[in-house]
CSV table of C-alpha atoms in Angstrom, one decimal:
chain,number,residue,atom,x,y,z
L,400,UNK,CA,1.3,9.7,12.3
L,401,UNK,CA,0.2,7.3,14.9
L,402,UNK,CA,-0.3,3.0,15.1
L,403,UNK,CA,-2.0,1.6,12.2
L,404,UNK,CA,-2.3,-2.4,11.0
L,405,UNK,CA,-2.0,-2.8,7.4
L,406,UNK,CA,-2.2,-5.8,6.0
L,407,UNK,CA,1.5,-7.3,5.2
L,408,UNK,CA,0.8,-8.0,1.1
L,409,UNK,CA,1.0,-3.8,0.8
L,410,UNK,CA,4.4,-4.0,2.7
L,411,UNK,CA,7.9,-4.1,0.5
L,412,UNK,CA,11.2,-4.8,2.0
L,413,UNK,CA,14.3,-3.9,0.3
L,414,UNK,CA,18.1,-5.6,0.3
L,415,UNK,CA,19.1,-3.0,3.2
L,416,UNK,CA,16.5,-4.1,5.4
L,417,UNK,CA,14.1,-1.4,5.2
L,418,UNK,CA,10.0,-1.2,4.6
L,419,UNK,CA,8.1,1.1,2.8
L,420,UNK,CA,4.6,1.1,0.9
L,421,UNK,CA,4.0,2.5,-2.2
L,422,UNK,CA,1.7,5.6,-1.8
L,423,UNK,CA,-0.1,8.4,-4.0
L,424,UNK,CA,1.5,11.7,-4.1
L,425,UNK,CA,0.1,14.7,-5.9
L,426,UNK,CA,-1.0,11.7,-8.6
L,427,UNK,CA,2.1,10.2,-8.6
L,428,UNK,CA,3.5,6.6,-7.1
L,429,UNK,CA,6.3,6.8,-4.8
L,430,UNK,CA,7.7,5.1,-2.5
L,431,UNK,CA,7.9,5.7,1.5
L,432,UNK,CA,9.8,4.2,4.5
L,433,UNK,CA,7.8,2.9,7.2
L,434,UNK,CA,8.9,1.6,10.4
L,435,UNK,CA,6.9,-1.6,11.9
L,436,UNK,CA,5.9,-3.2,14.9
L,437,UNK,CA,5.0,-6.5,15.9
L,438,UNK,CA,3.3,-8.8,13.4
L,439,UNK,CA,-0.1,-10.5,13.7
L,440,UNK,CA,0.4,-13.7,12.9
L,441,UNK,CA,-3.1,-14.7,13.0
L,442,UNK,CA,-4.7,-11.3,10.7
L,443,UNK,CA,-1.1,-11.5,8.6
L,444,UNK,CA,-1.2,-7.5,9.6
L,445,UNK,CA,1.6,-5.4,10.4
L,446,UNK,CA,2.0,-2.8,12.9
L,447,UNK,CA,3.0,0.4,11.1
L,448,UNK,CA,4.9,2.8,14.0
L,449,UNK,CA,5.4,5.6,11.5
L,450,UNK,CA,5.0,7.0,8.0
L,451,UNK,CA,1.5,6.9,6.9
L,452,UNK,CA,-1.7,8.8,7.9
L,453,UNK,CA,-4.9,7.8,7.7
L,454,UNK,CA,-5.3,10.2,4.8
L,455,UNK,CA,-2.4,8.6,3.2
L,456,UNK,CA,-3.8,6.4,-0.6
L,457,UNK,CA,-1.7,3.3,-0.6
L,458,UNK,CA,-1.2,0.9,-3.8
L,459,UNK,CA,-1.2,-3.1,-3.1
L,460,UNK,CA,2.4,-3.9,-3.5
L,461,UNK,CA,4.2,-5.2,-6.6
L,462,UNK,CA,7.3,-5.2,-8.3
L,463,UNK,CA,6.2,-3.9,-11.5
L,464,UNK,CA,5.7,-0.3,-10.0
L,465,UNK,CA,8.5,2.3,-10.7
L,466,UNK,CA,8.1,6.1,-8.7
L,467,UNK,CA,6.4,9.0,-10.6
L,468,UNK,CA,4.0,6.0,-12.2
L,469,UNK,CA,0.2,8.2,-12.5
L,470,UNK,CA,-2.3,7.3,-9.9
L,471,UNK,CA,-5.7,7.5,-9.2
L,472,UNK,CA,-7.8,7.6,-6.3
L,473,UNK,CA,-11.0,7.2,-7.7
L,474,UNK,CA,-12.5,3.6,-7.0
L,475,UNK,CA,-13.7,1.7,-9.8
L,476,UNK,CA,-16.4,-1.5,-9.3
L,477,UNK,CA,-15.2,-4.5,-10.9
L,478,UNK,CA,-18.1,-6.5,-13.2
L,479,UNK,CA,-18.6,-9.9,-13.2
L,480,UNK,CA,-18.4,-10.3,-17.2
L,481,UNK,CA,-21.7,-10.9,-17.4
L,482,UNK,CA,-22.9,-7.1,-18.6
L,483,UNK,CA,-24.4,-8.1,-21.5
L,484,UNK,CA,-25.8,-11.2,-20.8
L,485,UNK,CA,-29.9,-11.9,-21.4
């Protein structure tokens, strides 16, 4: 697990003081501590020192999320609404 930027919306930070991200295990959400570095301020990236991979699937953060949710890693394109039109 080496440096990686990620941007700082995919980064949660609890009461205690600690970050994690939200990743895909075995098709479930869970969550996983990650230790930062510095911050970008111009790219609003963060420095991640440790706990991800680049093979690691992350979900965009938010607060509705609970562990053991079901994942998917399969991308899917967004339409514009206008499918059907003539």
């Amino acid at each position: 697990m080496g440096l990686y930027q990620l941007d700082a919306s995919f980064i949660v930070s609890d009461d205690k003081g600690n970050s994690y991200v939200w990743v895909s295990e075995r098709g479930k959400l869970k969550k996983r501590q990650v230790k930062l570095g510095k911050t970008d301020k111009k790219t609003f990236t963060k420095k991640i020192k440790s706990g991800l991979s680049e093979d690691d699937y992350i979900a965009w953060a938010d607060n509705t999320y609970k562990e053991g949710m079901k994942t998917t890693t399969e991308y899917q394109k967004e339409t514009d609404g206008d499918t059907n039109a003539s």
